[in-house]
């Protein structure tokens, strides 16, 4: 999951037009280092060098992509102790990042889902979810997720909406680092969500765009997906390697379906190829080769795990620093939600008028819904950002 293109473009254009030298951009859906610069992971550079020295050809991949990549991606998502993996009943295909995985999923369910051709997404959700699933031919419905009064999870509303949905409904769930709110259920809440989904005989479709990037631990961030499987759900997972490997422009992702049997897996794989062929024929190889090299080389994998934790830790530290600066200014507001939320984005609780003030009076640019990208905060601009927020919130 990335950014809604229209909103991101308007925010970025306004930022670029501003001539103030201390302007701050908090709308981008990509990681930045503490100098505000794009970051290429050293493990990615090392993998690129290995690939360059391998003198690989540029032949087409198969319709389902680079096999060494998809096998490693499944292992990362489902874990080495996954029963479906051991039983060879996970159908997987490489996708054009997370968006492509969602689009394949939407097309697959529009064609084959035996229940109603609709999908429930959280309120709010990544802006592109609605467009992706609508364009796939699915009717998009909403379930409660964000409580604006607490700036937290509307857990009771979420459970009630899952229970009230028609039997056998599809529910889109953010596996970790919910975009745009940064608000995730706790592990105990995920257990209750699993029970509610199972009770309604619903189907869980996980969007996992931030594995490792949320907490810094790839296993912890996969808790929801793995718990659902342990509880007997045959889930679908859309994976992206844009955030956790910084492979934004390489468009690396995968789409997987946990099937009831190895035999069903073969049928699903066949249908996925039939769906993908007229969409884009086959996926690009370069990014998948980079990800495969990192995931399959023990040394590079360990290096990458350290680097992804480093990115997550910087995000977490910027949250703490922003909260501290606001408190040091004597703000009368409770800013604890800034540090209780997780991942790249935070819902500040600021309204559109206040966000407009931030832009016009303080050269701080973000979307009008009050969401900010924590990746845009640095040790060099956090004090000025806190001062700006303090001024517009009174």
mmCIF file of C-alpha atoms in Angstrom:
data_model
loop_
_atom_site.group_PDB
_atom_site.id
_atom_site.type_symbol
_atom_site.label_atom_id
_atom_site.label_comp_id
_atom_site.label_asym_id
_atom_site.label_seq_id
_atom_site.Cartn_x
_atom_site.Cartn_y
_atom_site.Cartn_z
ATOM 1 C CA UNK A 1 0.000 0.000 0.000
ATOM 2 C CA UNK A 2 1.347 3.399 -0.936
ATOM 3 C CA UNK A 3 -0.286 6.784 -1.273
ATOM 4 C CA UNK A 4 -3.458 7.963 -2.999
ATOM 5 C CA UNK A 5 -1.904 9.464 -6.175
ATOM 6 C CA UNK A 6 -4.213 12.492 -6.474
ATOM 7 C CA UNK A 7 -3.877 13.617 -2.864
ATOM 8 C CA UNK A 8 -0.144 12.933 -2.729
ATOM 9 C CA UNK A 9 0.456 14.834 -5.964
ATOM 10 C CA UNK A 10 -1.447 17.948 -4.816
ATOM 11 C CA UNK A 11 0.411 17.998 -1.490
ATOM 12 C CA UNK A 12 3.784 17.476 -3.187
ATOM 13 C CA UNK A 13 3.072 20.167 -5.789
ATOM 14 C CA UNK A 14 2.160 22.688 -3.084
ATOM 15 C CA UNK A 15 5.359 21.780 -1.216
ATOM 16 C CA UNK A 16 7.496 22.243 -4.330
ATOM 17 C CA UNK A 17 5.923 25.642 -5.048
ATOM 18 C CA UNK A 18 6.748 26.899 -1.539
ATOM 19 C CA UNK A 19 10.015 28.899 -1.530
ATOM 20 C CA UNK A 20 10.563 28.724 2.254
ATOM 21 C CA UNK A 21 13.838 26.921 2.930
ATOM 22 C CA UNK A 22 12.591 25.181 6.095
ATOM 23 C CA UNK A 23 9.398 23.761 4.612
ATOM 24 C CA UNK A 24 8.399 20.238 5.688
ATOM 25 C CA UNK A 25 6.752 17.537 3.560
ATOM 26 C CA UNK A 26 4.784 14.920 5.517
ATOM 27 C CA UNK A 27 2.667 13.546 2.694
ATOM 28 C CA UNK A 28 5.029 11.126 0.949
ATOM 29 C CA UNK A 29 4.435 7.395 1.301
ATOM 30 C CA UNK A 30 8.114 6.482 1.162
ATOM 31 C CA UNK A 31 10.816 6.145 3.807
ATOM 32 C CA UNK A 32 13.370 8.919 4.261
ATOM 33 C CA UNK A 33 16.572 8.926 6.312
ATOM 34 C CA UNK A 34 17.286 11.460 9.070
ATOM 35 C CA UNK A 35 18.443 13.948 6.448
ATOM 36 C CA UNK A 36 15.150 13.611 4.613
ATOM 37 C CA UNK A 37 16.763 11.747 1.715
ATOM 38 C CA UNK A 38 15.605 8.578 -0.101
ATOM 39 C CA UNK A 39 17.310 5.513 1.357
ATOM 40 C CA UNK A 40 18.636 2.544 -0.581
ATOM 41 C CA UNK A 41 19.317 -0.356 1.765
ATOM 42 C CA UNK A 42 22.954 -1.561 1.782
ATOM 43 C CA UNK A 43 21.641 -5.138 1.465
ATOM 44 C CA UNK A 44 19.869 -4.110 -1.736
ATOM 45 C CA UNK A 45 23.085 -2.602 -3.119
ATOM 46 C CA UNK A 46 24.962 -5.791 -2.211
ATOM 47 C CA UNK A 47 22.330 -7.953 -3.901
ATOM 48 C CA UNK A 48 22.502 -5.771 -7.021
ATOM 49 C CA UNK A 49 26.265 -6.212 -7.197
ATOM 50 C CA UNK A 50 25.914 -9.989 -6.890
ATOM 51 C CA UNK A 51 23.318 -10.043 -9.666
ATOM 52 C CA UNK A 52 25.441 -7.831 -11.918
ATOM 53 C CA UNK A 53 28.400 -10.163 -11.502
ATOM 54 C CA UNK A 54 26.187 -13.167 -12.282
ATOM 55 C CA UNK A 55 25.673 -11.963 -15.872
ATOM 56 C CA UNK A 56 22.035 -13.125 -15.875
ATOM 57 C CA UNK A 57 19.993 -12.884 -19.044
ATOM 58 C CA UNK A 58 16.918 -10.730 -19.554
ATOM 59 C CA UNK A 59 14.545 -13.474 -20.640
ATOM 60 C CA UNK A 60 10.899 -13.446 -19.582
ATOM 61 C CA UNK A 61 9.936 -14.896 -16.236
ATOM 62 C CA UNK A 62 7.046 -17.337 -16.194
ATOM 63 C CA UNK A 63 3.537 -15.952 -15.835
ATOM 64 C CA UNK A 64 3.783 -16.543 -12.069
ATOM 65 C CA UNK A 65 7.166 -14.842 -11.809
ATOM 66 C CA UNK A 66 10.586 -15.679 -10.399
ATOM 67 C CA UNK A 67 10.140 -18.969 -8.540
ATOM 68 C CA UNK A 68 12.997 -18.429 -6.070
ATOM 69 C CA UNK A 69 11.362 -15.140 -5.074
ATOM 70 C CA UNK A 70 7.794 -16.382 -4.618
ATOM 71 C CA UNK A 71 8.972 -19.375 -2.570
ATOM 72 C CA UNK A 72 10.961 -17.067 -0.272
ATOM 73 C CA UNK A 73 8.118 -14.528 -0.079
ATOM 74 C CA UNK A 74 5.716 -17.252 1.071
ATOM 75 C CA UNK A 75 8.180 -18.381 3.720
ATOM 76 C CA UNK A 76 8.537 -14.806 4.983
ATOM 77 C CA UNK A 77 4.775 -14.295 5.208
ATOM 78 C CA UNK A 78 3.657 -17.646 6.582
ATOM 79 C CA UNK A 79 6.738 -18.728 8.551
ATOM 80 C CA UNK A 80 8.836 -21.921 8.558
ATOM 81 C CA UNK A 81 6.322 -23.781 10.742
ATOM 82 C CA UNK A 82 3.353 -23.038 8.489
ATOM 83 C CA UNK A 83 1.185 -26.128 7.990
ATOM 84 C CA UNK A 84 -0.121 -24.940 4.571
ATOM 85 C CA UNK A 85 3.469 -24.472 3.377
ATOM 86 C CA UNK A 86 4.502 -27.916 4.583
ATOM 87 C CA UNK A 87 1.411 -29.433 2.971
ATOM 88 C CA UNK A 88 2.082 -27.620 -0.326
ATOM 89 C CA UNK A 89 -1.311 -25.955 -0.471
ATOM 90 C CA UNK A 90 -0.407 -22.279 -0.974
ATOM 91 C CA UNK A 91 -0.908 -20.944 -4.491
ATOM 92 C CA UNK A 92 1.341 -17.942 -5.105
ATOM 93 C CA UNK A 93 2.190 -15.665 -7.987
ATOM 94 C CA UNK A 94 4.563 -12.725 -8.258
ATOM 95 C CA UNK A 95 2.725 -9.431 -8.615
ATOM 96 C CA UNK A 96 3.423 -5.844 -9.574
ATOM 97 C CA UNK A 97 3.973 -4.816 -5.951
ATOM 98 C CA UNK A 98 1.150 -4.737 -3.408
ATOM 99 C CA UNK A 99 -1.269 -2.880 -5.644
ATOM 100 C CA UNK A 100 -0.887 -5.532 -8.333
ATOM 101 C CA UNK A 101 -1.462 -8.272 -5.764
ATOM 102 C CA UNK A 102 -4.677 -6.601 -4.631
ATOM 103 C CA UNK A 103 -5.803 -6.231 -8.251
ATOM 104 C CA UNK A 104 -5.178 -9.925 -8.962
ATOM 105 C CA UNK A 105 -7.124 -10.762 -5.819
ATOM 106 C CA UNK A 106 -10.029 -8.547 -6.799
ATOM 107 C CA UNK A 107 -10.192 -10.131 -10.257
ATOM 108 C CA UNK A 108 -9.937 -13.647 -8.802
ATOM 109 C CA UNK A 109 -12.768 -13.108 -6.342
ATOM 110 C CA UNK A 110 -14.948 -11.358 -8.914
ATOM 111 C CA UNK A 111 -14.621 -14.418 -11.118
ATOM 112 C CA UNK A 112 -14.629 -17.276 -8.612
ATOM 113 C CA UNK A 113 -15.917 -16.272 -5.168
ATOM 114 C CA UNK A 114 -19.067 -18.296 -4.499
ATOM 115 C CA UNK A 115 -20.632 -15.663 -2.238
ATOM 116 C CA UNK A 116 -21.599 -12.069 -2.912
ATOM 117 C CA UNK A 117 -19.181 -10.155 -5.136
ATOM 118 C CA UNK A 118 -18.434 -7.530 -2.509
ATOM 119 C CA UNK A 119 -15.576 -6.751 -0.161
ATOM 120 C CA UNK A 120 -15.594 -4.915 3.157
ATOM 121 C CA UNK A 121 -12.735 -2.466 3.775
ATOM 122 C CA UNK A 122 -12.037 -0.454 6.957
ATOM 123 C CA UNK A 123 -13.092 3.153 7.495
ATOM 124 C CA UNK A 124 -10.719 4.695 6.671
ATOM 125 C CA UNK A 125 -8.491 2.600 4.453
ATOM 126 C CA UNK A 126 -5.746 3.190 1.920
ATOM 127 C CA UNK A 127 -7.475 5.382 -0.674
ATOM 128 C CA UNK A 128 -6.532 3.077 -3.565
ATOM 129 C CA UNK A 129 -8.326 0.076 -2.033
ATOM 130 C CA UNK A 130 -11.711 1.375 -3.149
ATOM 131 C CA UNK A 131 -10.548 2.001 -6.713
ATOM 132 C CA UNK A 132 -8.668 -1.306 -7.043
ATOM 133 C CA UNK A 133 -11.593 -3.441 -5.903
ATOM 134 C CA UNK A 134 -14.251 -1.394 -7.698
ATOM 135 C CA UNK A 135 -12.309 -1.660 -10.948
ATOM 136 C CA UNK A 136 -12.061 -5.406 -10.325
ATOM 137 C CA UNK A 137 -15.842 -5.601 -10.404
ATOM 138 C CA UNK A 138 -16.404 -5.988 -6.671
ATOM 139 C CA UNK A 139 -18.858 -3.879 -4.697
ATOM 140 C CA UNK A 140 -16.998 -2.098 -1.896
ATOM 141 C CA UNK A 141 -18.612 -1.850 1.544
ATOM 142 C CA UNK A 142 -17.162 -0.351 4.731
ATOM 143 C CA UNK A 143 -16.712 -1.522 8.299
ATOM 144 C CA UNK A 144 -15.951 0.643 11.308
ATOM 145 C CA UNK A 145 -12.304 0.944 12.290
ATOM 146 C CA UNK A 146 -11.234 4.423 13.444
ATOM 147 C CA UNK A 147 -12.714 6.177 16.468
ATOM 148 C CA UNK A 148 -12.125 9.900 15.998
ATOM 149 C CA UNK A 149 -13.049 10.644 19.612
ATOM 150 C CA UNK A 150 -10.295 8.444 21.043
ATOM 151 C CA UNK A 151 -8.004 8.674 17.981
ATOM 152 C CA UNK A 152 -7.841 4.915 18.349
ATOM 153 C CA UNK A 153 -9.414 1.673 17.189
ATOM 154 C CA UNK A 154 -13.199 1.355 17.208
ATOM 155 C CA UNK A 155 -12.875 -2.279 18.203
ATOM 156 C CA UNK A 156 -16.473 -2.758 19.314
ATOM 157 C CA UNK A 157 -17.767 -1.177 16.098
ATOM 158 C CA UNK A 158 -15.435 -3.323 14.003
ATOM 159 C CA UNK A 159 -16.565 -6.562 15.669
ATOM 160 C CA UNK A 160 -20.226 -5.536 15.413
ATOM 161 C CA UNK A 161 -19.901 -4.830 11.679
ATOM 162 C CA UNK A 162 -18.142 -8.159 11.060
ATOM 163 C CA UNK A 163 -20.922 -9.968 12.926
ATOM 164 C CA UNK A 164 -23.653 -8.050 11.102
ATOM 165 C CA UNK A 165 -22.270 -8.686 7.593
ATOM 166 C CA UNK A 166 -24.038 -11.259 5.388
ATOM 167 C CA UNK A 167 -22.725 -14.777 5.858
ATOM 168 C CA UNK A 168 -19.641 -15.526 3.782
ATOM 169 C CA UNK A 169 -18.516 -11.917 3.203
ATOM 170 C CA UNK A 170 -14.964 -10.973 2.192
ATOM 171 C CA UNK A 171 -13.112 -8.733 4.665
ATOM 172 C CA UNK A 172 -9.979 -6.798 3.723
ATOM 173 C CA UNK A 173 -7.697 -6.585 6.757
ATOM 174 C CA UNK A 174 -4.460 -4.613 7.139
ATOM 175 C CA UNK A 175 -1.991 -7.164 8.535
ATOM 176 C CA UNK A 176 0.097 -4.507 10.316
ATOM 177 C CA UNK A 177 0.804 -0.754 10.258
ATOM 178 C CA UNK A 178 -2.714 0.223 9.189
ATOM 179 C CA UNK A 179 -2.654 2.874 6.475
ATOM 180 C CA UNK A 180 -3.655 5.676 6.987
ATOM 181 C CA UNK A 181 -4.223 5.610 10.767
ATOM 182 C CA UNK A 182 -1.208 3.691 12.119
ATOM 183 C CA UNK A 183 -3.650 2.028 14.521
ATOM 184 C CA UNK A 184 -3.364 -1.768 14.784
ATOM 185 C CA UNK A 185 -5.404 -4.222 16.849
ATOM 186 C CA UNK A 186 -3.550 -5.850 19.727
ATOM 187 C CA UNK A 187 -2.822 -9.573 19.548
ATOM 188 C CA UNK A 188 -5.765 -10.297 21.855
ATOM 189 C CA UNK A 189 -8.011 -8.153 19.639
ATOM 190 C CA UNK A 190 -6.804 -10.029 16.556
ATOM 191 C CA UNK A 191 -7.884 -13.254 18.267
ATOM 192 C CA UNK A 192 -11.373 -11.816 18.731
ATOM 193 C CA UNK A 193 -11.441 -10.577 15.126
ATOM 194 C CA UNK A 194 -10.516 -14.084 13.956
ATOM 195 C CA UNK A 195 -13.386 -15.544 15.985
ATOM 196 C CA UNK A 196 -15.849 -13.014 14.545
ATOM 197 C CA UNK A 197 -14.706 -13.692 10.975
ATOM 198 C CA UNK A 198 -14.952 -17.435 11.555
ATOM 199 C CA UNK A 199 -18.350 -17.064 13.234
ATOM 200 C CA UNK A 200 -19.757 -15.351 10.166
ATOM 201 C CA UNK A 201 -18.099 -17.854 7.819
ATOM 202 C CA UNK A 202 -16.385 -14.843 6.285
ATOM 203 C CA UNK A 203 -13.238 -14.789 4.178
ATOM 204 C CA UNK A 204 -10.090 -12.872 5.244
ATOM 205 C CA UNK A 205 -8.028 -11.044 2.631
ATOM 206 C CA UNK A 206 -4.863 -9.607 4.215
ATOM 207 C CA UNK A 207 -3.004 -6.643 2.779
ATOM 208 C CA UNK A 208 0.531 -6.970 4.167
ATOM 209 C CA UNK A 209 2.484 -4.004 2.833
ATOM 210 C CA UNK A 210 4.665 -3.369 5.881
ATOM 211 C CA UNK A 211 5.969 -6.685 7.224
ATOM 212 C CA UNK A 212 9.053 -5.881 9.316
ATOM 213 C CA UNK A 213 8.624 -2.154 8.773
ATOM 214 C CA UNK A 214 5.981 -1.773 11.495
ATOM 215 C CA UNK A 215 7.660 -3.201 14.600
ATOM 216 C CA UNK A 216 11.075 -4.069 13.181
ATOM 217 C CA UNK A 217 10.284 -7.790 13.584
ATOM 218 C CA UNK A 218 9.010 -9.670 10.515
ATOM 219 C CA UNK A 219 7.518 -12.462 12.637
ATOM 220 C CA UNK A 220 5.693 -10.126 14.997
ATOM 221 C CA UNK A 221 4.248 -8.175 12.072
ATOM 222 C CA UNK A 222 2.928 -11.429 10.562
ATOM 223 C CA UNK A 223 1.055 -12.399 13.750
ATOM 224 C CA UNK A 224 -2.441 -11.748 12.406
ATOM 225 C CA UNK A 225 -1.934 -13.716 9.191
ATOM 226 C CA UNK A 226 -0.358 -16.684 10.976
ATOM 227 C CA UNK A 227 -2.933 -16.694 13.787
ATOM 228 C CA UNK A 228 -5.823 -16.763 11.314
ATOM 229 C CA UNK A 229 -4.224 -19.743 9.565
ATOM 230 C CA UNK A 230 -3.644 -21.513 12.883
ATOM 231 C CA UNK A 231 -7.345 -21.027 13.584
ATOM 232 C CA UNK A 232 -8.296 -22.737 10.339
ATOM 233 C CA UNK A 233 -8.885 -19.784 8.020
ATOM 234 C CA UNK A 234 -7.733 -20.275 4.425
ATOM 235 C CA UNK A 235 -6.679 -16.684 3.867
ATOM 236 C CA UNK A 236 -5.472 -14.618 0.940
ATOM 237 C CA UNK A 237 -2.376 -12.391 1.313
ATOM 238 C CA UNK A 238 -1.136 -9.471 -0.784
ATOM 239 C CA UNK A 239 2.551 -8.752 -0.101
ATOM 240 C CA UNK A 240 4.653 -5.748 -1.025
ATOM 241 C CA UNK A 241 8.412 -5.284 -0.778
ATOM 242 C CA UNK A 242 8.282 -1.544 -1.476
ATOM 243 C CA UNK A 243 8.571 -0.429 2.141
ATOM 244 C CA UNK A 244 10.499 -3.200 3.889
ATOM 245 C CA UNK A 245 13.191 -3.400 1.182
ATOM 246 C CA UNK A 246 12.858 0.121 -0.190
ATOM 247 C CA UNK A 247 12.122 -1.350 -3.634
ATOM 248 C CA UNK A 248 9.443 1.230 -4.452
ATOM 249 C CA UNK A 249 10.122 1.682 -8.150
ATOM 250 C CA UNK A 250 11.001 -1.977 -8.727
ATOM 251 C CA UNK A 251 7.351 -2.982 -8.069
ATOM 252 C CA UNK A 252 7.984 -6.228 -6.192
ATOM 253 C CA UNK A 253 5.111 -8.130 -4.622
ATOM 254 C CA UNK A 254 3.262 -11.406 -4.423
ATOM 255 C CA UNK A 255 -0.291 -12.691 -4.187
ATOM 256 C CA UNK A 256 -1.022 -15.921 -2.369
ATOM 257 C CA UNK A 257 -4.068 -18.030 -1.552
ATOM 258 C CA UNK A 258 -4.102 -20.679 1.150
ATOM 259 C CA UNK A 259 -6.020 -23.580 -0.371
ATOM 260 C CA UNK A 260 -7.821 -26.539 1.182
ATOM 261 C CA UNK A 261 -5.518 -29.095 -0.443
ATOM 262 C CA UNK A 262 -2.511 -29.508 -2.729
ATOM 263 C CA UNK A 263 -4.882 -30.542 -5.486
ATOM 264 C CA UNK A 264 -6.968 -27.374 -5.098
ATOM 265 C CA UNK A 265 -3.736 -25.356 -5.111
ATOM 266 C CA UNK A 266 -2.935 -26.658 -8.602
ATOM 267 C CA UNK A 267 -6.355 -25.590 -9.879
ATOM 268 C CA UNK A 268 -6.024 -22.143 -8.304
ATOM 269 C CA UNK A 269 -2.530 -21.648 -9.752
ATOM 270 C CA UNK A 270 -3.869 -22.502 -13.193
ATOM 271 C CA UNK A 271 -6.657 -19.933 -12.887
ATOM 272 C CA UNK A 272 -4.273 -17.278 -11.582
ATOM 273 C CA UNK A 273 -2.145 -17.713 -14.701
ATOM 274 C CA UNK A 274 -5.252 -17.339 -16.849
ATOM 275 C CA UNK A 275 -6.061 -14.079 -15.022
ATOM 276 C CA UNK A 276 -2.532 -12.657 -15.147
ATOM 277 C CA UNK A 277 -1.822 -13.447 -18.808
ATOM 278 C CA UNK A 278 -4.123 -10.761 -20.303
ATOM 279 C CA UNK A 279 -3.279 -8.283 -17.502
ATOM 280 C CA UNK A 280 0.489 -7.972 -17.997
ATOM 281 C CA UNK A 281 1.645 -11.326 -19.390
ATOM 282 C CA UNK A 282 4.433 -11.799 -16.845
ATOM 283 C CA UNK A 283 6.067 -9.667 -14.135
ATOM 284 C CA UNK A 284 9.408 -7.805 -14.239
ATOM 285 C CA UNK A 285 12.433 -9.795 -13.081
ATOM 286 C CA UNK A 286 14.944 -7.289 -11.697
ATOM 287 C CA UNK A 287 13.281 -6.364 -8.412
ATOM 288 C CA UNK A 288 12.205 -9.948 -7.771
ATOM 289 C CA UNK A 289 15.782 -11.114 -8.289
ATOM 290 C CA UNK A 290 17.017 -8.518 -5.781
ATOM 291 C CA UNK A 291 14.442 -9.592 -3.184
ATOM 292 C CA UNK A 292 15.167 -13.256 -3.878
ATOM 293 C CA UNK A 293 18.901 -12.738 -3.418
ATOM 294 C CA UNK A 294 18.328 -11.050 -0.053
ATOM 295 C CA UNK A 295 15.795 -13.587 1.237
ATOM 296 C CA UNK A 296 17.732 -16.667 0.107
ATOM 297 C CA UNK A 297 21.283 -15.636 1.040
ATOM 298 C CA UNK A 298 21.654 -16.176 4.835
ATOM 299 C CA UNK A 299 24.196 -13.370 5.233
ATOM 300 C CA UNK A 300 22.218 -10.834 3.197
ATOM 301 C CA UNK A 301 18.992 -11.857 4.925
ATOM 302 C CA UNK A 302 20.445 -11.187 8.366
ATOM 303 C CA UNK A 303 21.825 -7.866 7.146
ATOM 304 C CA UNK A 304 18.412 -6.931 5.743
ATOM 305 C CA UNK A 305 16.633 -7.825 8.994
ATOM 306 C CA UNK A 306 18.968 -5.449 10.848
ATOM 307 C CA UNK A 307 18.361 -2.717 8.272
ATOM 308 C CA UNK A 308 14.578 -3.055 8.293
ATOM 309 C CA UNK A 309 14.637 -2.877 12.087
ATOM 310 C CA UNK A 310 16.775 0.238 11.776
ATOM 311 C CA UNK A 311 14.125 1.881 9.590
ATOM 312 C CA UNK A 312 11.350 0.873 11.973
ATOM 313 C CA UNK A 313 13.331 2.112 14.963
ATOM 314 C CA UNK A 314 13.906 5.516 13.343
ATOM 315 C CA UNK A 315 10.159 5.866 12.758
ATOM 316 C CA UNK A 316 9.444 4.863 16.370
ATOM 317 C CA UNK A 317 12.050 7.319 17.714
ATOM 318 C CA UNK A 318 10.606 10.184 15.622
ATOM 319 C CA UNK A 319 7.172 9.479 17.103
ATOM 320 C CA UNK A 320 8.608 9.710 20.610
ATOM 321 C CA UNK A 321 10.543 12.882 19.777
ATOM 322 C CA UNK A 322 7.496 14.621 18.291
ATOM 323 C CA UNK A 323 5.405 13.747 21.349
ATOM 324 C CA UNK A 324 8.144 14.968 23.716
ATOM 325 C CA UNK A 325 8.533 18.260 21.866
ATOM 326 C CA UNK A 326 4.784 18.894 21.966
ATOM 327 C CA UNK A 327 4.691 18.161 25.691
ATOM 328 C CA UNK A 328 7.735 20.358 26.323
ATOM 329 C CA UNK A 329 5.871 23.234 24.656
ATOM 330 C CA UNK A 330 3.139 22.874 27.278
ATOM 331 C CA UNK A 331 0.479 21.535 24.947
ATOM 332 C CA UNK A 332 -2.756 20.808 26.743
ATOM 333 C CA UNK A 333 -3.578 17.927 24.424
ATOM 334 C CA UNK A 334 -2.953 14.241 25.038
ATOM 335 C CA UNK A 335 -0.500 13.188 22.317
ATOM 336 C CA UNK A 336 -0.091 9.581 23.471
ATOM 337 C CA UNK A 337 -1.730 8.343 20.255
ATOM 338 C CA UNK A 338 1.364 9.480 18.341
ATOM 339 C CA UNK A 339 3.468 6.810 20.071
ATOM 340 C CA UNK A 340 0.755 4.159 20.434
ATOM 341 C CA UNK A 341 0.229 4.123 16.667
ATOM 342 C CA UNK A 342 2.694 2.197 14.507
ATOM 343 C CA UNK A 343 4.253 2.267 11.053
ATOM 344 C CA UNK A 344 4.977 5.032 8.599
ATOM 345 C CA UNK A 345 1.788 7.024 9.095
ATOM 346 C CA UNK A 346 0.107 8.709 12.038
ATOM 347 C CA UNK A 347 -3.355 10.169 12.462
ATOM 348 C CA UNK A 348 -2.752 13.380 14.405
ATOM 349 C CA UNK A 349 -6.379 14.193 15.167
ATOM 350 C CA UNK A 350 -6.002 17.578 13.449
ATOM 351 C CA UNK A 351 -8.948 18.708 11.321
ATOM 352 C CA UNK A 352 -8.813 20.002 7.704
ATOM 353 C CA UNK A 353 -8.800 23.637 8.853
ATOM 354 C CA UNK A 354 -5.794 23.034 11.106
ATOM 355 C CA UNK A 355 -3.988 21.131 8.354
ATOM 356 C CA UNK A 356 -4.645 24.065 6.032
ATOM 357 C CA UNK A 357 -3.156 26.393 8.638
ATOM 358 C CA UNK A 358 -0.065 24.204 8.912
ATOM 359 C CA UNK A 359 0.499 24.545 5.178
ATOM 360 C CA UNK A 360 -0.333 28.224 4.721
ATOM 361 C CA UNK A 361 1.171 29.639 7.924
ATOM 362 C CA UNK A 362 3.974 27.188 8.706
ATOM 363 C CA UNK A 363 4.940 25.518 5.399
ATOM 364 C CA UNK A 364 4.119 22.047 6.748
ATOM 365 C CA UNK A 365 2.457 19.918 4.078
ATOM 366 C CA UNK A 366 0.346 16.787 4.586
ATOM 367 C CA UNK A 367 -3.098 15.505 3.622
ATOM 368 C CA UNK A 368 -6.190 17.311 4.925
ATOM 369 C CA UNK A 369 -7.409 14.286 6.901
ATOM 370 C CA UNK A 370 -4.733 14.904 9.538
ATOM 371 C CA UNK A 371 -2.534 12.030 8.492
ATOM 372 C CA UNK A 372 1.216 12.644 8.493
ATOM 373 C CA UNK A 373 4.099 10.531 7.244
ATOM 374 C CA UNK A 374 6.451 10.041 10.199
ATOM 375 C CA UNK A 375 9.185 9.259 7.660
ATOM 376 C CA UNK A 376 9.279 12.960 6.802
ATOM 377 C CA UNK A 377 10.218 13.909 10.373
ATOM 378 C CA UNK A 378 13.913 14.313 11.188
ATOM 379 C CA UNK A 379 15.944 15.386 14.207
ATOM 380 C CA UNK A 380 16.502 18.610 12.259
ATOM 381 C CA UNK A 381 12.838 19.543 11.723
ATOM 382 C CA UNK A 382 10.923 17.920 14.591
ATOM 383 C CA UNK A 383 11.175 20.972 16.886
ATOM 384 C CA UNK A 384 9.784 23.327 14.245
ATOM 385 C CA UNK A 385 7.059 20.809 13.384
ATOM 386 C CA UNK A 386 6.009 20.536 17.031
ATOM 387 C CA UNK A 387 5.919 24.335 17.324
ATOM 388 C CA UNK A 388 3.707 24.563 14.227
ATOM 389 C CA UNK A 389 1.287 21.910 15.493
ATOM 390 C CA UNK A 390 1.213 23.572 18.914
ATOM 391 C CA UNK A 391 0.291 26.919 17.340
ATOM 392 C CA UNK A 392 -2.576 25.572 15.219
ATOM 393 C CA UNK A 393 -4.001 23.459 18.041
ATOM 394 C CA UNK A 394 -3.885 26.304 20.532
#
